[in-house]
Amino acid sequence: AQSVTQPDIHITVSEGASLELRCNYSYGATPYLFWYVQSPGQGLQLLLKYFSGDTLVQGIKGFEAEFKRSQSSFNLRKPSVHWSDAAEYFCAQSSYNTDKLIFGTGTRLQVFP
Amino acid sequence: DAGVTQSPTHLIKTRGQQVTLRCSPKSGHDTVSWYQQALGQGPQFIFQYYEEEERQRGNFPDRFSGHQFPNYSSELNVNALLLGDSALYLCASSSWGTSLQETQYFGPGTRLLVL
């Protein structure tokens, strides 16, 4: 069965520091991979997605993610975090024959000034 | 463009009651998916509706049912509520038949508390 693992439940960084959120997927073929952000009281907003091609994907708000098949990973990165990036981040996957999303349990990001 | 809208925003029910949640998809979208997000968890897929029919279903009991109307809006119904049904219910809309790369847009959710 497909599954998504986000090993870090909670991450704290200082404003201006770099950020990497980890995501591991479980799927035999090439999955479709997504990163969503959820702020309190808000729905999910798509940051970026990967389907094929270039393994380094650029998203909104300065985020990027790299697909590494050998490690079954799709880690999210940002070179310099802003206080407004504090939120819950979800990694998700789907497959070629369904757009049903399978989500990880999320990583809560806290940003200190 | 109003995006995906959901109502109500919050709801309190007691065990055994029934609840109906509503979703209006983003303009131009004809497919609605529902997700349940328990506290501290990621969203879990409940089911998806297109052309007023359930097209896919996740691992949820029959107490969870839905409906889609001709205007593409959708309802999620939960019967015989349990304490464990307390969660944020998210609606997502998309366009059927487009590439799977089509982005799903999520609404703000309805927070259901069962006492």
PDB file of C-alpha atoms in Angstrom:
ATOM      1  CA  ALA A   1       0.000   0.000   0.000  1.00  0.00           C
ATOM      2  CA  GLN A   2       1.081   3.509  -0.688  1.00  0.00           C
ATOM      3  CA  SER A   3       2.238   5.549   2.272  1.00  0.00           C
ATOM      4  CA  VAL A   4       3.959   8.835   3.019  1.00  0.00           C
ATOM      5  CA  THR A   5       6.246   9.374   6.000  1.00  0.00           C
ATOM      6  CA  GLN A   6       7.221  12.706   7.452  1.00  0.00           C
ATOM      7  CA  PRO A   7       9.737  11.847  10.172  1.00  0.00           C
ATOM      8  CA  ASP A   8       9.777  15.264  11.825  1.00  0.00           C
ATOM      9  CA  ILE A   9       6.653  16.181  13.772  1.00  0.00           C
ATOM     10  CA  HIS A  10       7.887  19.618  14.818  1.00  0.00           C
ATOM     11  CA  ILE A  11      10.775  21.772  13.583  1.00  0.00           C
ATOM     12  CA  THR A  12      11.927  25.106  14.965  1.00  0.00           C
ATOM     13  CA  VAL A  13      14.186  27.457  13.020  1.00  0.00           C
ATOM     14  CA  SER A  14      15.315  31.049  13.340  1.00  0.00           C
ATOM     15  CA  GLU A  15      14.133  33.583  10.830  1.00  0.00           C
ATOM     16  CA  GLY A  16      16.628  33.782   7.957  1.00  0.00           C
ATOM     17  CA  ALA A  17      17.917  30.256   8.509  1.00  0.00           C
ATOM     18  CA  SER A  18      17.651  27.556   5.883  1.00  0.00           C
ATOM     19  CA  LEU A  19      14.989  24.878   6.080  1.00  0.00           C
ATOM     20  CA  GLU A  20      14.640  21.269   4.989  1.00  0.00           C
ATOM     21  CA  LEU A  21      11.518  19.210   5.672  1.00  0.00           C
ATOM     22  CA  ARG A  22      11.801  15.497   5.041  1.00  0.00           C
ATOM     23  CA  CYS A  23       9.360  13.277   3.175  1.00  0.00           C
ATOM     24  CA  ASN A  24       9.622   9.621   2.213  1.00  0.00           C
ATOM     25  CA  TYR A  25       7.126   7.845  -0.009  1.00  0.00           C
ATOM     26  CA  SER A  26       6.337   4.219  -0.593  1.00  0.00           C
ATOM     27  CA  TYR A  27       5.248   3.310  -4.119  1.00  0.00           C
ATOM     28  CA  GLY A  28       6.652   0.946  -6.724  1.00  0.00           C
ATOM     29  CA  ALA A  29       6.305   3.136  -9.777  1.00  0.00           C
ATOM     30  CA  THR A  30       7.032   6.825 -10.070  1.00  0.00           C
ATOM     31  CA  PRO A  31       4.560   8.592  -7.833  1.00  0.00           C
ATOM     32  CA  TYR A  32       3.088  12.000  -8.239  1.00  0.00           C
ATOM     33  CA  LEU A  33       4.380  14.022  -5.282  1.00  0.00           C
ATOM     34  CA  PHE A  34       3.114  17.196  -3.676  1.00  0.00           C
ATOM     35  CA  TRP A  35       3.866  19.582  -0.835  1.00  0.00           C
ATOM     36  CA  TYR A  36       0.988  21.489   0.747  1.00  0.00           C
ATOM     37  CA  VAL A  37       0.999  24.135   3.483  1.00  0.00           C
ATOM     38  CA  GLN A  38      -1.784  24.680   5.988  1.00  0.00           C
ATOM     39  CA  SER A  39      -1.999  27.784   8.144  1.00  0.00           C
ATOM     40  CA  PRO A  40      -4.320  27.887  11.164  1.00  0.00           C
ATOM     41  CA  GLY A  41      -7.925  28.164  10.062  1.00  0.00           C
ATOM     42  CA  GLN A  42      -6.952  27.792   6.429  1.00  0.00           C
ATOM     43  CA  GLY A  43      -7.320  25.067   3.875  1.00  0.00           C
ATOM     44  CA  LEU A  44      -4.414  23.409   2.141  1.00  0.00           C
ATOM     45  CA  GLN A  45      -2.398  25.434  -0.329  1.00  0.00           C
ATOM     46  CA  LEU A  46      -0.243  23.717  -2.930  1.00  0.00           C
ATOM     47  CA  LEU A  47       3.420  24.734  -2.754  1.00  0.00           C
ATOM     48  CA  LEU A  48       4.770  22.544  -5.527  1.00  0.00           C
ATOM     49  CA  LYS A  49       4.333  19.234  -7.327  1.00  0.00           C
ATOM     50  CA  TYR A  50       6.423  16.653  -9.166  1.00  0.00           C
ATOM     51  CA  PHE A  51       5.238  14.313 -11.903  1.00  0.00           C
ATOM     52  CA  SER A  52       8.229  13.725 -14.150  1.00  0.00           C
ATOM     53  CA  GLY A  53      11.225  15.401 -15.688  1.00  0.00           C
ATOM     54  CA  ASP A  54      13.603  17.622 -13.772  1.00  0.00           C
ATOM     55  CA  THR A  55      13.963  16.228 -10.265  1.00  0.00           C
ATOM     56  CA  LEU A  56      14.385  19.699  -8.731  1.00  0.00           C
ATOM     57  CA  VAL A  57      11.022  21.421  -8.600  1.00  0.00           C
ATOM     58  CA  GLN A  58      10.453  25.096  -7.904  1.00  0.00           C
ATOM     59  CA  GLY A  59       7.341  26.210  -6.099  1.00  0.00           C
ATOM     60  CA  ILE A  60       5.678  29.279  -4.705  1.00  0.00           C
ATOM     61  CA  LYS A  61       6.948  31.389  -1.806  1.00  0.00           C
ATOM     62  CA  GLY A  62      10.586  30.504  -2.566  1.00  0.00           C
ATOM     63  CA  PHE A  63      10.238  26.783  -1.820  1.00  0.00           C
ATOM     64  CA  GLU A  64      11.827  23.987  -3.814  1.00  0.00           C
ATOM     65  CA  ALA A  65      11.865  20.200  -3.521  1.00  0.00           C
ATOM     66  CA  GLU A  66      14.078  17.479  -4.897  1.00  0.00           C
ATOM     67  CA  PHE A  67      12.862  14.052  -5.970  1.00  0.00           C
ATOM     68  CA  LYS A  68      15.376  11.303  -5.214  1.00  0.00           C
ATOM     69  CA  ARG A  69      14.189   7.918  -6.438  1.00  0.00           C
ATOM     70  CA  SER A  70      17.131   6.063  -4.870  1.00  0.00           C
ATOM     71  CA  GLN A  71      16.121   7.353  -1.437  1.00  0.00           C
ATOM     72  CA  SER A  72      12.339   7.403  -2.043  1.00  0.00           C
ATOM     73  CA  SER A  73      12.441  10.978  -0.841  1.00  0.00           C
ATOM     74  CA  PHE A  74      10.943  14.310  -1.781  1.00  0.00           C
ATOM     75  CA  ASN A  75      12.373  16.829   0.678  1.00  0.00           C
ATOM     76  CA  LEU A  76      11.199  20.430   0.792  1.00  0.00           C
ATOM     77  CA  ARG A  77      13.755  23.205   1.105  1.00  0.00           C
ATOM     78  CA  LYS A  78      13.917  26.954   1.493  1.00  0.00           C
ATOM     79  CA  PRO A  79      17.183  28.913   1.722  1.00  0.00           C
ATOM     80  CA  SER A  80      15.925  31.621   4.072  1.00  0.00           C
ATOM     81  CA  VAL A  81      12.824  31.222   6.215  1.00  0.00           C
ATOM     82  CA  HIS A  82      10.463  34.104   6.971  1.00  0.00           C
ATOM     83  CA  TRP A  83       8.276  34.369  10.081  1.00  0.00           C
ATOM     84  CA  SER A  84       5.219  34.036   7.833  1.00  0.00           C
ATOM     85  CA  ASP A  85       6.345  30.513   6.848  1.00  0.00           C
ATOM     86  CA  ALA A  86       5.271  29.192  10.262  1.00  0.00           C
ATOM     87  CA  ALA A  87       2.570  26.637   9.463  1.00  0.00           C
ATOM     88  CA  GLU A  88       1.897  22.917   9.057  1.00  0.00           C
ATOM     89  CA  TYR A  89       3.461  21.295   6.012  1.00  0.00           C
ATOM     90  CA  PHE A  90       2.126  18.142   4.394  1.00  0.00           C
ATOM     91  CA  CYS A  91       3.758  15.890   1.857  1.00  0.00           C
ATOM     92  CA  ALA A  92       1.376  13.867  -0.317  1.00  0.00           C
ATOM     93  CA  GLN A  93       1.422  11.415  -3.168  1.00  0.00           C
ATOM     94  CA  SER A  94      -0.930  10.015  -5.751  1.00  0.00           C
ATOM     95  CA  SER A  95      -0.435   7.572  -8.600  1.00  0.00           C
ATOM     96  CA  TYR A  96      -0.947   7.531 -12.355  1.00  0.00           C
ATOM     97  CA  ASN A  97      -4.426   6.016 -12.219  1.00  0.00           C
ATOM     98  CA  THR A  98      -5.982   8.080  -9.431  1.00  0.00           C
ATOM     99  CA  ASP A  99      -5.907  11.622  -8.160  1.00  0.00           C
ATOM    100  CA  LYS A 100      -6.670  10.456  -4.617  1.00  0.00           C
ATOM    101  CA  LEU A 101      -4.067  12.077  -2.399  1.00  0.00           C
ATOM    102  CA  ILE A 102      -2.291  10.160   0.357  1.00  0.00           C
ATOM    103  CA  PHE A 103      -0.896  12.508   2.952  1.00  0.00           C
ATOM    104  CA  GLY A 104       1.821  12.252   5.548  1.00  0.00           C
ATOM    105  CA  THR A 105       1.115  13.237   9.137  1.00  0.00           C
ATOM    106  CA  GLY A 106       2.611  16.680   8.672  1.00  0.00           C
ATOM    107  CA  THR A 107       5.477  18.738  10.075  1.00  0.00           C
ATOM    108  CA  ARG A 108       4.750  21.785  12.173  1.00  0.00           C
ATOM    109  CA  LEU A 109       7.212  24.593  11.487  1.00  0.00           C
ATOM    110  CA  GLN A 110       7.867  27.212  14.122  1.00  0.00           C
ATOM    111  CA  VAL A 111       9.938  30.284  13.254  1.00  0.00           C
ATOM    112  CA  PHE A 112      11.686  32.369  15.896  1.00  0.00           C
ATOM    113  CA  PRO A 113      12.665  35.991  15.229  1.00  0.00           C
TER     114      PRO A 113
ATOM    115  CA  ASP B   1     -13.249  33.757  -8.401  1.00  0.00           C
ATOM    116  CA  ALA B   2     -14.524  32.581  -5.018  1.00  0.00           C
ATOM    117  CA  GLY B   3     -12.448  29.427  -4.900  1.00  0.00           C
ATOM    118  CA  VAL B   4     -13.705  26.394  -2.979  1.00  0.00           C
ATOM    119  CA  THR B   5     -16.229  27.288  -0.292  1.00  0.00           C
ATOM    120  CA  GLN B   6     -17.498  25.132   2.563  1.00  0.00           C
ATOM    121  CA  SER B   7     -20.279  25.510   5.083  1.00  0.00           C
ATOM    122  CA  PRO B   8     -20.656  25.671   7.952  1.00  0.00           C
ATOM    123  CA  THR B   9     -17.236  26.613   9.297  1.00  0.00           C
ATOM    124  CA  HIS B  10     -17.854  24.989  12.677  1.00  0.00           C
ATOM    125  CA  LEU B  11     -20.388  22.501  13.950  1.00  0.00           C
ATOM    126  CA  ILE B  12     -21.100  20.812  17.275  1.00  0.00           C
ATOM    127  CA  LYS B  13     -23.147  17.610  17.413  1.00  0.00           C
ATOM    128  CA  THR B  14     -23.793  14.860  19.921  1.00  0.00           C
ATOM    129  CA  ARG B  15     -23.158  11.149  19.514  1.00  0.00           C
ATOM    130  CA  GLY B  16     -25.747   9.373  17.398  1.00  0.00           C
ATOM    131  CA  GLN B  17     -26.818  12.470  15.512  1.00  0.00           C
ATOM    132  CA  GLN B  18     -26.504  13.028  11.789  1.00  0.00           C
ATOM    133  CA  VAL B  19     -24.653  15.864  10.077  1.00  0.00           C
ATOM    134  CA  THR B  20     -24.497  17.353   6.593  1.00  0.00           C
ATOM    135  CA  LEU B  21     -21.559  19.376   5.344  1.00  0.00           C
ATOM    136  CA  ARG B  22     -21.598  21.363   2.118  1.00  0.00           C
ATOM    137  CA  CYS B  23     -19.042  22.272  -0.525  1.00  0.00           C
ATOM    138  CA  SER B  24     -19.101  24.485  -3.602  1.00  0.00           C
ATOM    139  CA  PRO B  25     -16.252  23.832  -6.019  1.00  0.00           C
ATOM    140  CA  LYS B  26     -14.060  26.396  -7.672  1.00  0.00           C
ATOM    141  CA  SER B  27     -15.549  27.908 -10.805  1.00  0.00           C
ATOM    142  CA  GLY B  28     -14.935  25.657 -13.788  1.00  0.00           C
ATOM    143  CA  HIS B  29     -14.400  22.519 -11.693  1.00  0.00           C
ATOM    144  CA  ASP B  30     -16.747  19.544 -11.860  1.00  0.00           C
ATOM    145  CA  THR B  31     -15.167  17.053  -9.465  1.00  0.00           C
ATOM    146  CA  VAL B  32     -15.325  17.156  -5.685  1.00  0.00           C
ATOM    147  CA  SER B  33     -13.296  15.101  -3.215  1.00  0.00           C
ATOM    148  CA  TRP B  34     -13.782  14.952   0.549  1.00  0.00           C
ATOM    149  CA  TYR B  35     -11.083  14.418   3.146  1.00  0.00           C
ATOM    150  CA  GLN B  36     -11.159  13.942   6.917  1.00  0.00           C
ATOM    151  CA  GLN B  37      -8.334  15.481   8.953  1.00  0.00           C
ATOM    152  CA  ALA B  38      -8.220  14.351  12.563  1.00  0.00           C
ATOM    153  CA  LEU B  39      -6.298  16.461  15.048  1.00  0.00           C
ATOM    154  CA  GLY B  40      -2.550  16.044  14.547  1.00  0.00           C
ATOM    155  CA  GLN B  41      -2.993  13.918  11.439  1.00  0.00           C
ATOM    156  CA  GLY B  42      -2.819  14.385   7.710  1.00  0.00           C
ATOM    157  CA  PRO B  43      -6.016  14.446   5.658  1.00  0.00           C
ATOM    158  CA  GLN B  44      -7.516  11.066   4.719  1.00  0.00           C
ATOM    159  CA  PHE B  45      -9.485  10.556   1.516  1.00  0.00           C
ATOM    160  CA  ILE B  46     -13.163   9.775   2.046  1.00  0.00           C
ATOM    161  CA  PHE B  47     -14.607   9.764  -1.481  1.00  0.00           C
ATOM    162  CA  GLN B  48     -14.823  11.610  -4.781  1.00  0.00           C
ATOM    163  CA  TYR B  49     -17.834  12.668  -6.853  1.00  0.00           C
ATOM    164  CA  TYR B  50     -18.133  13.372 -10.557  1.00  0.00           C
ATOM    165  CA  GLU B  51     -21.273  13.545 -12.672  1.00  0.00           C
ATOM    166  CA  GLU B  52     -23.299  13.049  -9.502  1.00  0.00           C
ATOM    167  CA  GLU B  53     -21.763   9.631  -8.891  1.00  0.00           C
ATOM    168  CA  GLU B  54     -19.253   8.371  -6.370  1.00  0.00           C
ATOM    169  CA  ARG B  55     -16.130   7.541  -8.384  1.00  0.00           C
ATOM    170  CA  GLN B  56     -13.618   6.568  -5.738  1.00  0.00           C
ATOM    171  CA  ARG B  57     -13.924   5.729  -2.070  1.00  0.00           C
ATOM    172  CA  GLY B  58     -11.429   5.524   0.746  1.00  0.00           C
ATOM    173  CA  ASN B  59     -11.525   3.279   3.775  1.00  0.00           C
ATOM    174  CA  PHE B  60     -14.537   4.805   5.506  1.00  0.00           C
ATOM    175  CA  PRO B  61     -17.699   3.060   6.733  1.00  0.00           C
ATOM    176  CA  ASP B  62     -21.075   3.369   5.067  1.00  0.00           C
ATOM    177  CA  ARG B  63     -22.080   5.916   7.697  1.00  0.00           C
ATOM    178  CA  PHE B  64     -20.248   8.348   5.447  1.00  0.00           C
ATOM    179  CA  SER B  65     -22.208   9.141   2.317  1.00  0.00           C
ATOM    180  CA  GLY B  66     -22.306  11.922  -0.186  1.00  0.00           C
ATOM    181  CA  HIS B  67     -24.109  13.562  -2.971  1.00  0.00           C
ATOM    182  CA  GLN B  68     -23.280  15.812  -5.884  1.00  0.00           C
ATOM    183  CA  PHE B  69     -25.771  18.190  -7.429  1.00  0.00           C
ATOM    184  CA  PRO B  70     -26.121  19.241 -11.083  1.00  0.00           C
ATOM    185  CA  ASN B  71     -24.327  22.508 -10.285  1.00  0.00           C
ATOM    186  CA  TYR B  72     -21.337  20.387  -9.105  1.00  0.00           C
ATOM    187  CA  SER B  73     -21.729  21.324  -5.449  1.00  0.00           C
ATOM    188  CA  SER B  74     -21.551  18.462  -3.006  1.00  0.00           C
ATOM    189  CA  GLU B  75     -22.694  17.300   0.403  1.00  0.00           C
ATOM    190  CA  LEU B  76     -21.050  14.982   2.872  1.00  0.00           C
ATOM    191  CA  ASN B  77     -23.404  13.185   5.242  1.00  0.00           C
ATOM    192  CA  VAL B  78     -22.352  11.328   8.350  1.00  0.00           C
ATOM    193  CA  ASN B  79     -24.902   9.224  10.239  1.00  0.00           C
ATOM    194  CA  ALA B  80     -24.772   7.863  13.766  1.00  0.00           C
ATOM    195  CA  LEU B  81     -21.960  10.180  14.773  1.00  0.00           C
ATOM    196  CA  LEU B  82     -19.165   8.831  16.959  1.00  0.00           C
ATOM    197  CA  LEU B  83     -16.738  10.784  19.101  1.00  0.00           C
ATOM    198  CA  GLY B  84     -14.022   9.724  16.671  1.00  0.00           C
ATOM    199  CA  ASP B  85     -15.743  11.571  13.846  1.00  0.00           C
ATOM    200  CA  SER B  86     -14.567  14.846  15.378  1.00  0.00           C
ATOM    201  CA  ALA B  87     -12.250  16.315  12.759  1.00  0.00           C
ATOM    202  CA  LEU B  88     -11.710  18.972  10.121  1.00  0.00           C
ATOM    203  CA  TYR B  89     -13.515  17.984   6.935  1.00  0.00           C
ATOM    204  CA  LEU B  90     -11.903  19.312   3.789  1.00  0.00           C
ATOM    205  CA  CYS B  91     -13.368  19.563   0.352  1.00  0.00           C
ATOM    206  CA  ALA B  92     -11.196  19.680  -2.765  1.00  0.00           C
ATOM    207  CA  SER B  93     -12.265  20.452  -6.314  1.00  0.00           C
ATOM    208  CA  SER B  94     -10.703  19.698  -9.677  1.00  0.00           C
ATOM    209  CA  SER B  95     -11.584  19.121 -13.324  1.00  0.00           C
ATOM    210  CA  TRP B  96     -12.358  15.584 -14.400  1.00  0.00           C
ATOM    211  CA  GLY B  97     -10.737  14.328 -17.566  1.00  0.00           C
ATOM    212  CA  THR B  98      -7.860  16.725 -17.522  1.00  0.00           C
ATOM    213  CA  SER B  99      -4.381  15.550 -16.922  1.00  0.00           C
ATOM    214  CA  LEU B 100      -3.738  14.104 -13.485  1.00  0.00           C
ATOM    215  CA  GLN B 101      -1.341  16.974 -13.129  1.00  0.00           C
ATOM    216  CA  GLU B 102      -4.343  19.223 -12.650  1.00  0.00           C
ATOM    217  CA  THR B 103      -4.140  20.848  -9.266  1.00  0.00           C
ATOM    218  CA  GLN B 104      -6.782  20.120  -6.687  1.00  0.00           C
ATOM    219  CA  TYR B 105      -7.931  23.198  -4.796  1.00  0.00           C
ATOM    220  CA  PHE B 106      -8.915  22.834  -1.151  1.00  0.00           C
ATOM    221  CA  GLY B 107     -11.516  24.717   0.807  1.00  0.00           C
ATOM    222  CA  PRO B 108     -10.985  26.043   4.360  1.00  0.00           C
ATOM    223  CA  GLY B 109     -12.797  23.081   5.879  1.00  0.00           C
ATOM    224  CA  THR B 110     -15.604  22.464   8.348  1.00  0.00           C
ATOM    225  CA  ARG B 111     -14.574  21.671  11.891  1.00  0.00           C
ATOM    226  CA  LEU B 112     -16.906  19.109  13.440  1.00  0.00           C
ATOM    227  CA  LEU B 113     -16.952  18.418  17.148  1.00  0.00           C
ATOM    228  CA  VAL B 114     -18.918  15.432  18.409  1.00  0.00           C
ATOM    229  CA  LEU B 115     -19.744  15.439  22.134  1.00  0.00           C
TER     230      LEU B 115
END
